Amino acid sequence: MTAAYSIYFFITLLKIPFIPATLLAMLLSMALGMLIERLAYRRLRAASRLSALITAIAVSLFLQTGYATLFSPDPRAFPVTAASFPVFHLGEVSLSSWTLITIAVAIAVMILLQLFVTRHKAGKAMLVVSEDVKGAYLMGIKVNSIISMTFAIGSALAAIAAALFIVSYPQITPYMGAMPGIKAFIAAVLGGIGLIPGAMLGGFLLGLIETMTRAYIPSSLSQLSEGVVFIVLILVLLLKPAGLLGKSEREKV
Amino acid sequence: MTKSKIVSYSINLAAALAVYLVFHFLFSSRIVSRTLIDLFTLCCVFATAAVSLNLSTGLLGELNLGHAGFMSVGAYTAALITLAAGRSGNVGILLLSLLAGGLTATLSALVIGIPVLRLRGDYLAITTLAFGEIVKVLMRSMKITGGGQPLTGIALDTTYTIGYWVLIITLIAIYTLIRSRHGRAIISIREDDIAAEACGVSVTKYKLFAFAFSAFFAGIAGGLYAHYAGVLEPSFFDYNQSVNFMVMVVFGGIGSLTGSVLSAFFLTLLPEFLRGIDAYRTLIYSVILILLMHYRPSGLLGQRELSQRGIARIFRRERLDAQPISGVGGGRAIERENIPASGSAERKADSALRDRTGASSGTPEEPLERRMKGRR
Amino acid sequence: MIGQNGAGKTTIFNLLTHVYRPNSGSVILEGEELRGSRPHKAVAQGLSRTFQNIRLFRNMSVLDNIKVGYLQQGKYSIMEGILRFPSYWREEKAIDEKAKDLLRVFDMESYADYYAGNLPYGQQRQLEICRALATNPRVLLLDEPAAGMNPSETEGLMHRINTLREEFSIAVLLIEHDMKLVMGICDKIVVLNYGCVIAEGSPEEIRNNEDVINAYLGSEA
């Protein structure tokens, strides 16, 4: 949401074109993410899951109402839409090039991230920190920097996602991030928490399922399409408790 | 029952009655505005919901992000029953509908719980979230519940009397449960479910029970709400509402039932007091939350309960820290947070906390920390 | 049971207590075959265990920890508990006394109201044994009970385990690396290596068994 607003203002007020605006928004997001981590989450590293969850919810509430107060809660129309991109016609099917761009960007980003996490030293350090913070300290890993970096990367990716999102759904409101946020979490869990290919798989699956349901379900039951995502999640977790790609680790007794 | 127990119980009951009578006189004497009376009733309803959530999240230790879903089930069941019965102002029918609401909520808890409670940590949390949303969608799509339109015309039968006493009954029921062998079993699951199983606790059975019991009272709270508001909308019982209740539980202290009551009242009344600065209400609320999590993560009462012993101590002006009051395993030795024990991430956080505060199972000859008086 | 780390000793405990289900073979106790799918059933069948990494209910009092062990012996139902029937008062009083008696055997009476998580290490290990005893087992499975103890504590543990056997008539199955303890109190020793039993016998026999010396003990045993 914050990235969406940033891009919006860069384009409309500063007349910066779309792609540079997105890059600038990424930088802003990274800064915001690192700031939030420093202020709100760092102290809670040793705290319980629940405390961190509530803090995160409070932060998102703060951002949403903050933006609503500052920039008015009225929806704004985003000037760049999918229509601005050329449309291909393959026989009877018309395909917007924006759709292709979205998919391509998503896949590229995921591949880059996976390579980063498995090949690059900092990426591997990130995995280590998530496994065992104390051990990471003992190995000389600068844990604070790595965690800040993680938030920076996450926020930058969120900015990219925002850019992709608002072109397809060109309406910006302060609360636009809530539902996508929940669905993102569901997608991550669906694919297996902690696995990047899992998140990618989960995201694509969820998107497909939701769109298909909405397309093919009779309008009398249209409400149900909203619930489909959640039903799928529960069914998948029942069959594969650690997510689609997750390996369920039995705790060694 | 020993004589001292009878005395102790009588004092508690008398206190509950006294509090009620105070409010009763205030409310019936027209000093207090209708709005405040309604607010009090709403606080009671939400406190019931918070206390029931404390059972599944605080005492059992399972993160439940779909509590509002149980309320929703109870609310619609109760509303539909009184709507069908047609008459308003009949306490008997109201109570029956509340019971029915509680039972359907319990049923739904069993339906979702049996397959799902074997999941751990994050995964369980997200399925409870999913459950809440599914309930919302179902209520929106079924014709009997209004089919997307709000369900109106529900008799406004929830009085402050009914709200208060339902809350008291809920408190008593969960409190006595926890201080019994079954309650010990439930808490042991939170502490270490593998060890609990090794001691003979049937983890599956007790998890399911705690979950269902918690849902029962949530359903009743939902029914109460339905007859408070007169109108039911599926979107009221959504993820945000579940989070609200979660915040109430954490704010009051995980594992502290009276803490949940206090915080429910406080957090329901807070927006009203902030009404002057309407625009900034939610902003201030979110900042308060963040500060709370940073500086007092164990909440208002930690694991302790508002008890006779605690109040007596206040009068004797002893430092509360020196003699921690009980809850089950209550009291506060080091800044020990109550950490839901399921899922390995929690265990890591737990051990990280213990290491940070210097208490660790690997260190021999740890100097003994404070004494704790258990209260049975 | 002795053997290298990774030989399968804890795995056997897990098999005995239904944490793992065997692919083949069966568990037979006093002539009857034990079958069960959940660990809590093992407790009902008379097997109780402690853990290699201490697993106490840290935020519960020492007394409460032990009372959890008495769960299966209690009779009052959930409703009777909530409504505070006479059975509740009767049983709670009995459990309270039994738990305190158990603590007395281990000289831990004064710790009754402490947080389990605040006990010194040695006492935590003892509490785990206490809790396991509360379940009234026929066989007590102790997983490295002397780990991290100094020699005098180990000595105390040896006496305690002997007391257990005599006063409570319990069989004790021990996993240990501390040879003084093992040779001192064990009637029979089983040696595991890479998942197989390589020797069984009295302490004397094991001490002089060549395979065992090569695989595990070293020549200084």
PDB file of N, CA and C in Angstrom, chain C residues 104-143:
ATOM      1  N   ARG C 104       8.898 -35.867  49.088  1.00  0.00           N
ATOM      2  CA  ARG C 104       9.642 -36.147  50.319  1.00  0.00           C
ATOM      3  C   ARG C 104      10.687 -37.230  50.084  1.00  0.00           C
ATOM      4  N   VAL C 105      10.302 -38.257  49.304  1.00  0.00           N
ATOM      5  CA  VAL C 105      11.242 -39.340  49.008  1.00  0.00           C
ATOM      6  C   VAL C 105      12.501 -38.785  48.360  1.00  0.00           C
ATOM      7  N   PHE C 106      12.332 -37.756  47.554  1.00  0.00           N
ATOM      8  CA  PHE C 106      13.463 -37.191  46.835  1.00  0.00           C
ATOM      9  C   PHE C 106      14.034 -35.980  47.536  1.00  0.00           C
ATOM     10  N   ASP C 107      13.600 -35.722  48.772  1.00  0.00           N
ATOM     11  CA  ASP C 107      14.113 -34.567  49.517  1.00  0.00           C
ATOM     12  C   ASP C 107      13.842 -33.261  48.816  1.00  0.00           C
ATOM     13  N   MET C 108      12.726 -33.166  48.127  1.00  0.00           N
ATOM     14  CA  MET C 108      12.460 -31.939  47.387  1.00  0.00           C
ATOM     15  C   MET C 108      11.218 -31.240  47.910  1.00  0.00           C
ATOM     16  N   GLU C 109      10.797 -31.613  49.114  1.00  0.00           N
ATOM     17  CA  GLU C 109       9.583 -31.016  49.679  1.00  0.00           C
ATOM     18  C   GLU C 109       9.587 -29.507  49.643  1.00  0.00           C
ATOM     19  N   SER C 110      10.738 -28.923  49.982  1.00  0.00           N
ATOM     20  CA  SER C 110      10.774 -27.466  50.100  1.00  0.00           C
ATOM     21  C   SER C 110      10.597 -26.773  48.761  1.00  0.00           C
ATOM     22  N   TYR C 111      10.742 -27.531  47.696  1.00  0.00           N
ATOM     23  CA  TYR C 111      10.611 -26.915  46.378  1.00  0.00           C
ATOM     24  C   TYR C 111       9.192 -26.942  45.841  1.00  0.00           C
ATOM     25  N   ALA C 112       8.280 -27.445  46.651  1.00  0.00           N
ATOM     26  CA  ALA C 112       6.950 -27.747  46.114  1.00  0.00           C
ATOM     27  C   ALA C 112       6.312 -26.596  45.352  1.00  0.00           C
ATOM     28  N   ASP C 113       6.508 -25.372  45.830  1.00  0.00           N
ATOM     29  CA  ASP C 113       5.804 -24.267  45.205  1.00  0.00           C
ATOM     30  C   ASP C 113       6.652 -23.493  44.207  1.00  0.00           C
ATOM     31  N   TYR C 114       7.839 -23.957  43.945  1.00  0.00           N
ATOM     32  CA  TYR C 114       8.670 -23.243  42.989  1.00  0.00           C
ATOM     33  C   TYR C 114       8.218 -23.506  41.576  1.00  0.00           C
ATOM     34  N   TYR C 115       8.500 -22.563  40.704  1.00  0.00           N
ATOM     35  CA  TYR C 115       8.378 -22.796  39.283  1.00  0.00           C
ATOM     36  C   TYR C 115       9.340 -23.916  38.899  1.00  0.00           C
ATOM     37  N   ALA C 116       8.870 -24.854  38.134  1.00  0.00           N
ATOM     38  CA  ALA C 116       9.759 -25.926  37.699  1.00  0.00           C
ATOM     39  C   ALA C 116      10.934 -25.367  36.913  1.00  0.00           C
ATOM     40  N   GLY C 117      10.674 -24.287  36.176  1.00  0.00           N
ATOM     41  CA  GLY C 117      11.726 -23.732  35.334  1.00  0.00           C
ATOM     42  C   GLY C 117      12.828 -23.056  36.129  1.00  0.00           C
ATOM     43  N   ASN C 118      12.571 -22.790  37.406  1.00  0.00           N
ATOM     44  CA  ASN C 118      13.558 -22.080  38.207  1.00  0.00           C
ATOM     45  C   ASN C 118      14.429 -22.990  39.044  1.00  0.00           C
ATOM     46  N   LEU C 119      14.179 -24.280  38.985  1.00  0.00           N
ATOM     47  CA  LEU C 119      14.955 -25.200  39.822  1.00  0.00           C
ATOM     48  C   LEU C 119      16.379 -25.311  39.314  1.00  0.00           C
ATOM     49  N   PRO C 120      17.293 -25.638  40.214  1.00  0.00           N
ATOM     50  CA  PRO C 120      18.649 -25.955  39.738  1.00  0.00           C
ATOM     51  C   PRO C 120      18.592 -27.214  38.888  1.00  0.00           C
ATOM     52  N   TYR C 121      19.624 -27.356  38.066  1.00  0.00           N
ATOM     53  CA  TYR C 121      19.618 -28.408  37.064  1.00  0.00           C
ATOM     54  C   TYR C 121      19.396 -29.794  37.651  1.00  0.00           C
ATOM     55  N   GLY C 122      20.139 -30.094  38.713  1.00  0.00           N
ATOM     56  CA  GLY C 122      20.041 -31.429  39.304  1.00  0.00           C
ATOM     57  C   GLY C 122      18.623 -31.712  39.779  1.00  0.00           C
ATOM     58  N   GLN C 123      18.005 -30.700  40.381  1.00  0.00           N
ATOM     59  CA  GLN C 123      16.642 -30.875  40.871  1.00  0.00           C
ATOM     60  C   GLN C 123      15.664 -31.031  39.722  1.00  0.00           C
ATOM     61  N   GLN C 124      15.947 -30.377  38.613  1.00  0.00           N
ATOM     62  CA  GLN C 124      15.048 -30.522  37.476  1.00  0.00           C
ATOM     63  C   GLN C 124      15.030 -31.959  36.992  1.00  0.00           C
ATOM     64  N   ARG C 125      16.220 -32.552  36.937  1.00  0.00           N
ATOM     65  CA  ARG C 125      16.294 -33.952  36.516  1.00  0.00           C
ATOM     66  C   ARG C 125      15.523 -34.835  37.472  1.00  0.00           C
ATOM     67  N   GLN C 126      15.685 -34.552  38.757  1.00  0.00           N
ATOM     68  CA  GLN C 126      14.969 -35.353  39.747  1.00  0.00           C
ATOM     69  C   GLN C 126      13.472 -35.184  39.629  1.00  0.00           C
ATOM     70  N   LEU C 127      13.050 -33.962  39.356  1.00  0.00           N
ATOM     71  CA  LEU C 127      11.624 -33.702  39.236  1.00  0.00           C
ATOM     72  C   LEU C 127      11.043 -34.514  38.092  1.00  0.00           C
ATOM     73  N   GLU C 128      11.811 -34.620  37.010  1.00  0.00           N
ATOM     74  CA  GLU C 128      11.317 -35.389  35.880  1.00  0.00           C
ATOM     75  C   GLU C 128      11.101 -36.837  36.283  1.00  0.00           C
ATOM     76  N   ILE C 129      12.043 -37.361  37.074  1.00  0.00           N
ATOM     77  CA  ILE C 129      11.894 -38.748  37.526  1.00  0.00           C
ATOM     78  C   ILE C 129      10.681 -38.873  38.439  1.00  0.00           C
ATOM     79  N   CYS C 130      10.533 -37.898  39.330  1.00  0.00           N
ATOM     80  CA  CYS C 130       9.376 -37.851  40.235  1.00  0.00           C
ATOM     81  C   CYS C 130       8.083 -37.904  39.465  1.00  0.00           C
ATOM     82  N   ARG C 131       8.016 -37.070  38.450  1.00  0.00           N
ATOM     83  CA  ARG C 131       6.798 -36.970  37.656  1.00  0.00           C
ATOM     84  C   ARG C 131       6.509 -38.294  36.971  1.00  0.00           C
ATOM     85  N   ALA C 132       7.559 -38.931  36.473  1.00  0.00           N
ATOM     86  CA  ALA C 132       7.368 -40.220  35.815  1.00  0.00           C
ATOM     87  C   ALA C 132       6.877 -41.256  36.822  1.00  0.00           C
ATOM     88  N   LEU C 133       7.391 -41.169  38.046  1.00  0.00           N
ATOM     89  CA  LEU C 133       6.973 -42.115  39.085  1.00  0.00           C
ATOM     90  C   LEU C 133       5.507 -41.950  39.440  1.00  0.00           C
ATOM     91  N   ALA C 134       5.038 -40.716  39.348  1.00  0.00           N
ATOM     92  CA  ALA C 134       3.652 -40.441  39.725  1.00  0.00           C
ATOM     93  C   ALA C 134       2.682 -41.250  38.878  1.00  0.00           C
ATOM     94  N   THR C 135       3.116 -41.621  37.678  1.00  0.00           N
ATOM     95  CA  THR C 135       2.197 -42.361  36.813  1.00  0.00           C
ATOM     96  C   THR C 135       2.089 -43.831  37.211  1.00  0.00           C
ATOM     97  N   ASN C 136       2.757 -44.183  38.306  1.00  0.00           N
ATOM     98  CA  ASN C 136       2.667 -45.546  38.830  1.00  0.00           C
ATOM     99  C   ASN C 136       3.058 -46.599  37.781  1.00  0.00           C
ATOM    100  N   PRO C 137       4.279 -46.511  37.286  1.00  0.00           N
ATOM    101  CA  PRO C 137       4.665 -47.418  36.208  1.00  0.00           C
ATOM    102  C   PRO C 137       5.138 -48.771  36.733  1.00  0.00           C
ATOM    103  N   ARG C 138       5.148 -49.729  35.835  1.00  0.00           N
ATOM    104  CA  ARG C 138       5.769 -51.005  36.150  1.00  0.00           C
ATOM    105  C   ARG C 138       7.251 -50.940  35.758  1.00  0.00           C
ATOM    106  N   VAL C 139       7.473 -50.203  34.667  1.00  0.00           N
ATOM    107  CA  VAL C 139       8.841 -50.033  34.196  1.00  0.00           C
ATOM    108  C   VAL C 139       9.112 -48.544  34.040  1.00  0.00           C
ATOM    109  N   LEU C 140      10.233 -48.101  34.559  1.00  0.00           N
ATOM    110  CA  LEU C 140      10.614 -46.695  34.436  1.00  0.00           C
ATOM    111  C   LEU C 140      11.772 -46.599  33.458  1.00  0.00           C
ATOM    112  N   LEU C 141      11.591 -45.798  32.430  1.00  0.00           N
ATOM    113  CA  LEU C 141      12.634 -45.651  31.416  1.00  0.00           C
ATOM    114  C   LEU C 141      13.350 -44.337  31.664  1.00  0.00           C
ATOM    115  N   LEU C 142      14.599 -44.399  32.026  1.00  0.00           N
ATOM    116  CA  LEU C 142      15.343 -43.179  32.305  1.00  0.00           C
ATOM    117  C   LEU C 142      16.356 -42.931  31.202  1.00  0.00           C
ATOM    118  N   ASP C 143      16.233 -41.772  30.557  1.00  0.00           N
ATOM    119  CA  ASP C 143      17.114 -41.450  29.437  1.00  0.00           C
ATOM    120  C   ASP C 143      18.224 -40.516  29.911  1.00  0.00           C
TER     121      ASP C 143
END
